PDB file of C-alpha atoms in Angstrom:
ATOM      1  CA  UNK A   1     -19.862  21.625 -10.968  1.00 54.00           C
ATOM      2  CA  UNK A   2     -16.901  22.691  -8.549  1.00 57.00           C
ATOM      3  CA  UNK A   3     -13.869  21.170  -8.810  1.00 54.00           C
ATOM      4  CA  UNK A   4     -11.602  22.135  -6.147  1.00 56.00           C
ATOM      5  CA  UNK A   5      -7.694  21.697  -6.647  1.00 57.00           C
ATOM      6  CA  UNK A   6      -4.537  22.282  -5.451  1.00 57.00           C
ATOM      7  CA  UNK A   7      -2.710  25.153  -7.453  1.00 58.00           C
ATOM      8  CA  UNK A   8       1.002  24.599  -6.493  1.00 60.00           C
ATOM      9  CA  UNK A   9       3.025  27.269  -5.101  1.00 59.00           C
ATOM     10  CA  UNK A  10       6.941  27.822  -4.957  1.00 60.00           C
ATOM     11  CA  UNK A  11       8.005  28.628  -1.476  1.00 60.00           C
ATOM     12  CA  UNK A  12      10.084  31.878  -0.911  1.00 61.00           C
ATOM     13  CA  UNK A  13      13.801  31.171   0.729  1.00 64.00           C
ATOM     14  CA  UNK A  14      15.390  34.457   1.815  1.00 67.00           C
ATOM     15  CA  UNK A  15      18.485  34.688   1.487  1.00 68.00           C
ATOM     16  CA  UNK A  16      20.584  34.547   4.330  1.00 70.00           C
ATOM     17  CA  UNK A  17      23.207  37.687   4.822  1.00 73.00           C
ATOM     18  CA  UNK A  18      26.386  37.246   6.627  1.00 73.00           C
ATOM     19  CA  UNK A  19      27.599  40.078   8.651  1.00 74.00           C
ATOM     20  CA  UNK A  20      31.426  40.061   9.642  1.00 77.00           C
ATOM     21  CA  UNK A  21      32.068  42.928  12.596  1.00 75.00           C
ATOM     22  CA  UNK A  22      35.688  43.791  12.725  1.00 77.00           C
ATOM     23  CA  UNK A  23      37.684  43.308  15.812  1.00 79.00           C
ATOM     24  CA  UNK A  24      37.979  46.223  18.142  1.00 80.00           C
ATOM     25  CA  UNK A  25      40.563  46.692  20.729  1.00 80.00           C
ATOM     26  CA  UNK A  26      39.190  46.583  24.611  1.00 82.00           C
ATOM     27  CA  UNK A  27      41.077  49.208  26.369  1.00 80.00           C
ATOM     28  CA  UNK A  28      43.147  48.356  28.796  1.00 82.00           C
ATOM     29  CA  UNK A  29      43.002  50.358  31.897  1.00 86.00           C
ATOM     30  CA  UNK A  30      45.688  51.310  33.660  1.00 87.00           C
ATOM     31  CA  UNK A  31      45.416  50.633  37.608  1.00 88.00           C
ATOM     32  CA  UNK A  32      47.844  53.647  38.350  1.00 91.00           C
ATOM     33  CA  UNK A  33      45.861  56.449  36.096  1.00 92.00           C
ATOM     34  CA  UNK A  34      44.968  58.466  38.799  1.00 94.00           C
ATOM     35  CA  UNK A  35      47.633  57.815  40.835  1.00 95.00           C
ATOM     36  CA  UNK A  36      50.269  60.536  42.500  1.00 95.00           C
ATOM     37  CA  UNK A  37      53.964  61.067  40.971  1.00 96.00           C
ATOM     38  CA  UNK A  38      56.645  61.059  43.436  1.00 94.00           C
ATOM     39  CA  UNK A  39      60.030  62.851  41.498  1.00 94.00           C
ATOM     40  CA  UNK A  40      63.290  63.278  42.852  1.00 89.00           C
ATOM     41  CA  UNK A  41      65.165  65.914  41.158  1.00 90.00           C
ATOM     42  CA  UNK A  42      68.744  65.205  42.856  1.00 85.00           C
ATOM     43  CA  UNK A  43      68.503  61.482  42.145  1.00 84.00           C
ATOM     44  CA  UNK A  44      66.943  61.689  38.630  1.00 86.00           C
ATOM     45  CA  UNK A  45      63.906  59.269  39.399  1.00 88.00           C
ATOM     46  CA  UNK A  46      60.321  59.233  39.502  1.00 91.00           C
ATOM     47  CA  UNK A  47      57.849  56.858  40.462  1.00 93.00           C
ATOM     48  CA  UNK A  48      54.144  56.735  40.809  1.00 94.00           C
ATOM     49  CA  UNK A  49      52.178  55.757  44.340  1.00 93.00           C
ATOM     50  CA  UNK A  50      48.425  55.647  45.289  1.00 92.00           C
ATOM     51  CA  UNK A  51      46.522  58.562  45.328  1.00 93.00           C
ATOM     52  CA  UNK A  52      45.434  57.676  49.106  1.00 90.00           C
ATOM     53  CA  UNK A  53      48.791  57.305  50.538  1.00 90.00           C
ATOM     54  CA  UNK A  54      51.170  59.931  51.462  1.00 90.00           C
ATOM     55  CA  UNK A  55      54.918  59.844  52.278  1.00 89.00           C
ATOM     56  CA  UNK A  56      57.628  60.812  54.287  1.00 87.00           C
ATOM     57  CA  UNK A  57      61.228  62.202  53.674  1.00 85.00           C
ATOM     58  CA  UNK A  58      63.479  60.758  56.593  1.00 77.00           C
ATOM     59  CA  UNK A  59      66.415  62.594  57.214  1.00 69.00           C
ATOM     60  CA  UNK A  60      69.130  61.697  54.618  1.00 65.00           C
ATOM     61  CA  UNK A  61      71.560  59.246  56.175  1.00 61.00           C
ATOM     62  CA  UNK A  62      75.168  58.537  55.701  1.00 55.00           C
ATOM     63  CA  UNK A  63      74.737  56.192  53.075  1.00 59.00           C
ATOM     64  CA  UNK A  64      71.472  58.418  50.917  1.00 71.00           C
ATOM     65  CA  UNK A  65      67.896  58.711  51.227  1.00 77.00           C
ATOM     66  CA  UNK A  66      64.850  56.849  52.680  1.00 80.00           C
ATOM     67  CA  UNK A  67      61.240  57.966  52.283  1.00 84.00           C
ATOM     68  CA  UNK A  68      58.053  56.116  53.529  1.00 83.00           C
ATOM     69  CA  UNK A  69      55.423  55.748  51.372  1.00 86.00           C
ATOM     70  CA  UNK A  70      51.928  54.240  53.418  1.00 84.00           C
ATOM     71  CA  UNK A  71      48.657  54.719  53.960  1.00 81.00           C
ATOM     72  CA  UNK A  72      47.104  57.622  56.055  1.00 78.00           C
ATOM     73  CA  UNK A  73      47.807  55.354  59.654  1.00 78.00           C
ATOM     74  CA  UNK A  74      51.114  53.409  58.064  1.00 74.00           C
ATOM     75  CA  UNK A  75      49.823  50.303  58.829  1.00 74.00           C
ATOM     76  CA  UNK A  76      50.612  49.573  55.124  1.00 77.00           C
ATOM     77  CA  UNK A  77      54.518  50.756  54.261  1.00 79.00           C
ATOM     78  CA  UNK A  78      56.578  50.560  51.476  1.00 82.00           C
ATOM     79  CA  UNK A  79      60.018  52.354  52.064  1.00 82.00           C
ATOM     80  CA  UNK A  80      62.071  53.531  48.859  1.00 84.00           C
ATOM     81  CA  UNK A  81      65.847  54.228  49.395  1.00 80.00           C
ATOM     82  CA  UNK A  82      68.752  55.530  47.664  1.00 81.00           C
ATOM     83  CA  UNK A  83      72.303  54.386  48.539  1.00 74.00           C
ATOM     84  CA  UNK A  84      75.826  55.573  47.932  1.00 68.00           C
ATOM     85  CA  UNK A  85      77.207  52.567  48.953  1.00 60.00           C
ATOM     86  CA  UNK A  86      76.039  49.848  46.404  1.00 51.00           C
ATOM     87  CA  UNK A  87      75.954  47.288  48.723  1.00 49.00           C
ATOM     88  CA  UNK A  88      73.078  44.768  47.516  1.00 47.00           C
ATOM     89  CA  UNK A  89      72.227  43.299  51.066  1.00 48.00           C
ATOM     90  CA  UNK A  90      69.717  43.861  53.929  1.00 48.00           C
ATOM     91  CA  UNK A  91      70.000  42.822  57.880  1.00 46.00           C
ATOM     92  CA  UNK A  92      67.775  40.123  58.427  1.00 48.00           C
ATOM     93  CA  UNK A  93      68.228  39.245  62.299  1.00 49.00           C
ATOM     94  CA  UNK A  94      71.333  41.424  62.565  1.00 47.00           C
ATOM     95  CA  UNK A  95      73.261  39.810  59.934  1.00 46.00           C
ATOM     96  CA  UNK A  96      73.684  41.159  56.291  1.00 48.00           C
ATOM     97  CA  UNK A  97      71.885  38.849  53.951  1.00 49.00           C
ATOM     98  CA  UNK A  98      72.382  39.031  50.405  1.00 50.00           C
ATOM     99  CA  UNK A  99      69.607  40.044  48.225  1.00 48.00           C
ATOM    100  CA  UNK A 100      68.661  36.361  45.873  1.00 46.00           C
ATOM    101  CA  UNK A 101      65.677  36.297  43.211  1.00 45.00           C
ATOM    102  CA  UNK A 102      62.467  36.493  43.655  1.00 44.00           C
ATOM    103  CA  UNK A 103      61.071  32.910  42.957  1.00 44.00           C
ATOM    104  CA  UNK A 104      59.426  32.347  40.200  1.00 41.00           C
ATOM    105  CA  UNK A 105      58.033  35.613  39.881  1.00 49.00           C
ATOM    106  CA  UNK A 106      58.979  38.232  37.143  1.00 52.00           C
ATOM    107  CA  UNK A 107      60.437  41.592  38.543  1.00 58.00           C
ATOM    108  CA  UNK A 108      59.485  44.455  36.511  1.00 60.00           C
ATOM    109  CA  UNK A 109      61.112  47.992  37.415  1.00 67.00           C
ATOM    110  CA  UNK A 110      59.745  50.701  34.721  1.00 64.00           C
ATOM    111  CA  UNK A 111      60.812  49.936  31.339  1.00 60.00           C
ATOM    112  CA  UNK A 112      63.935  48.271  32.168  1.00 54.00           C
ATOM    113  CA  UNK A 113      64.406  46.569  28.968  1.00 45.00           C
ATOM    114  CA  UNK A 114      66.652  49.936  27.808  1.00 40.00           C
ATOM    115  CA  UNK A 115      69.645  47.811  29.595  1.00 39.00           C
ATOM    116  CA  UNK A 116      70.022  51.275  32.020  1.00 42.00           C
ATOM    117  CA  UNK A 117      70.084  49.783  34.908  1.00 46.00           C
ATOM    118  CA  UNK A 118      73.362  47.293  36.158  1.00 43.00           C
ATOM    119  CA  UNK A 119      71.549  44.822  38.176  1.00 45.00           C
ATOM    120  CA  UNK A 120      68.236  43.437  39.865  1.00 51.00           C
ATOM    121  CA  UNK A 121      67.643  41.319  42.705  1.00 50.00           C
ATOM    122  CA  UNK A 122      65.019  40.496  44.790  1.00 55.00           C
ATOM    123  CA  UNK A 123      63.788  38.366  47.745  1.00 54.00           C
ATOM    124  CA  UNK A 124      60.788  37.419  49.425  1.00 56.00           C
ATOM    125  CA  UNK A 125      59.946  35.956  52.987  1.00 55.00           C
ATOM    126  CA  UNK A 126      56.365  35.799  54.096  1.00 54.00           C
ATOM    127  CA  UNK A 127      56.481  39.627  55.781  1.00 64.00           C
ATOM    128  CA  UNK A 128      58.594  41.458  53.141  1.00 68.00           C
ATOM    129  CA  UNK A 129      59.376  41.989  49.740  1.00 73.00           C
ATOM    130  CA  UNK A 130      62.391  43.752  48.497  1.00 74.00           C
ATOM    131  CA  UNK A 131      63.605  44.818  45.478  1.00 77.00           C
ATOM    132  CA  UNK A 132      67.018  46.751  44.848  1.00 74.00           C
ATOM    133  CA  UNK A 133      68.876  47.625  41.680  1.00 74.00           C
ATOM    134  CA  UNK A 134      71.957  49.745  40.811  1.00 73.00           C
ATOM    135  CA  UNK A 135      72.461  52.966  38.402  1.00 75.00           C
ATOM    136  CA  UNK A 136      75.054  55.348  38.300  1.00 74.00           C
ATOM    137  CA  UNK A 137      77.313  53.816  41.447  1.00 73.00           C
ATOM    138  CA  UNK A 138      73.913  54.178  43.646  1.00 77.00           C
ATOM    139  CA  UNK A 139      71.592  51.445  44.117  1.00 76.00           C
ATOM    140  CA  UNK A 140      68.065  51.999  44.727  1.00 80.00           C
ATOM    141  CA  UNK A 141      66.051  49.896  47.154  1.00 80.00           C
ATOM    142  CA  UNK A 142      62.213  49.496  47.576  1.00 82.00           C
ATOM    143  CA  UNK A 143      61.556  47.054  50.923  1.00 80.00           C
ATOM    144  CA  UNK A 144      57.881  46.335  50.865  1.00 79.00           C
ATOM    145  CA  UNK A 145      56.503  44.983  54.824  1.00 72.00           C
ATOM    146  CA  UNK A 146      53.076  43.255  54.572  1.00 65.00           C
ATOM    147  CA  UNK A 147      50.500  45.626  56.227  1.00 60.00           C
ATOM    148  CA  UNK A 148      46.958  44.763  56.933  1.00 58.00           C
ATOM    149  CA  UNK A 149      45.943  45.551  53.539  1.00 57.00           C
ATOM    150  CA  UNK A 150      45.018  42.639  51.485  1.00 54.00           C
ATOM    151  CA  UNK A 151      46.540  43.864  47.532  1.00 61.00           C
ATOM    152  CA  UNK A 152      49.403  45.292  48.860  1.00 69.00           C
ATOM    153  CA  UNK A 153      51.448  42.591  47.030  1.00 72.00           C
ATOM    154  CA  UNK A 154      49.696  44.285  43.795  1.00 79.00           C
ATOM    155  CA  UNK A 155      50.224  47.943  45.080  1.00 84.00           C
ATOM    156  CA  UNK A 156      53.641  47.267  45.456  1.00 82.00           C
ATOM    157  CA  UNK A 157      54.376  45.614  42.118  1.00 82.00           C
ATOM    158  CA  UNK A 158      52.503  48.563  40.233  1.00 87.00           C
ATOM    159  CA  UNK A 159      54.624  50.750  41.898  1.00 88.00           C
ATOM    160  CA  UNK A 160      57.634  49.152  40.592  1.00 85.00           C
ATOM    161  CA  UNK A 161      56.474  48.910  37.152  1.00 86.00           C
ATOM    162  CA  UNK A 162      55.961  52.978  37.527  1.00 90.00           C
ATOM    163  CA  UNK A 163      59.644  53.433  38.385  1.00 89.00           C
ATOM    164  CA  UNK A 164      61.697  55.486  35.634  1.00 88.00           C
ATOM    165  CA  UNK A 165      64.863  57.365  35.396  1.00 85.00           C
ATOM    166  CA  UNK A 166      64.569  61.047  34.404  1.00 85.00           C
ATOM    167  CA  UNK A 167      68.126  61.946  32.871  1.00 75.00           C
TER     168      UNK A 167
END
């Protein structure tokens, strides 16, 4: 005779194995790498600009320097100056108009937190930004019109964060 039964069996668990994956640092990449290095030996300053722009030295002044820095057809500008005169104004409609913070944005100029330079202002109107601050009895000005490229608020805030003093 057969008898059939039921032998009982002891299921298998695994195991289960935790793996803990350390934390790794994401790179972050920095927008003016490959960028060009503008350096003023006479005014001890350096600053970087994009690699597709150019610029151009206009004859010193009474008062210092101004360069252009823009794209190949300068429909997108950012003019850098150097003054004698420390006088923290521009002409806005013919008038001087003195230079008032930025609003609510931050203003970073190189690594500025070295307490070298005296002062920083800013303003902004819907064409222009500008940005001056003082070393060494000169003050240094970057005025920033709008061109028809769309990040040139961005271009021109990298730029500033590029800015350093060589002495």
């Amino acid at each position: 005779k057969i008898v059939a039964t039921t032998i009982p069996t002891k299921a298998l668990q695994s195991t289960p194995t935790v793996a803990i994956s350390m934390p790794s640092a994401i790179p972050t990449i920095d927008p003016t790498a490959d960028w060009k290095t503008y350096k003023n030996d006479e005014y001890k300053i350096e600053f970087k600009y994009p690699k597709h722009w150019r610029y151009k030295k206009r004859d010193k002044t009474v008062v210092g320097q101004e360069i252009w820095f823009g794209t190949g057809d300068w429909k997108n500008v950012i003019t850098f100056y150097v003054n004698k005169d420390k006088y923290l104004s521009f002409t806005k409609d013919g008038k001087h108009v003195t230079c008032q913070e930025r609003g609510g944005d931050e203003i970073t100029i190189g690594n500025n937190n070295e307490g070298l330079i005296e002062h920083i202002s800013a303003t902004q109107s819907p064409a222009q930004d500008w940005v001056c601050f003082e070393k060494n009895n000169l003050s240094y000005e970057f005025q920033h019109i709008y061109g028809f490229v769309v990040d040139s608020k961005d271009v021109f805030d990298q730029i500033l964060s590029t800015f350093k003093f060589t002495d």
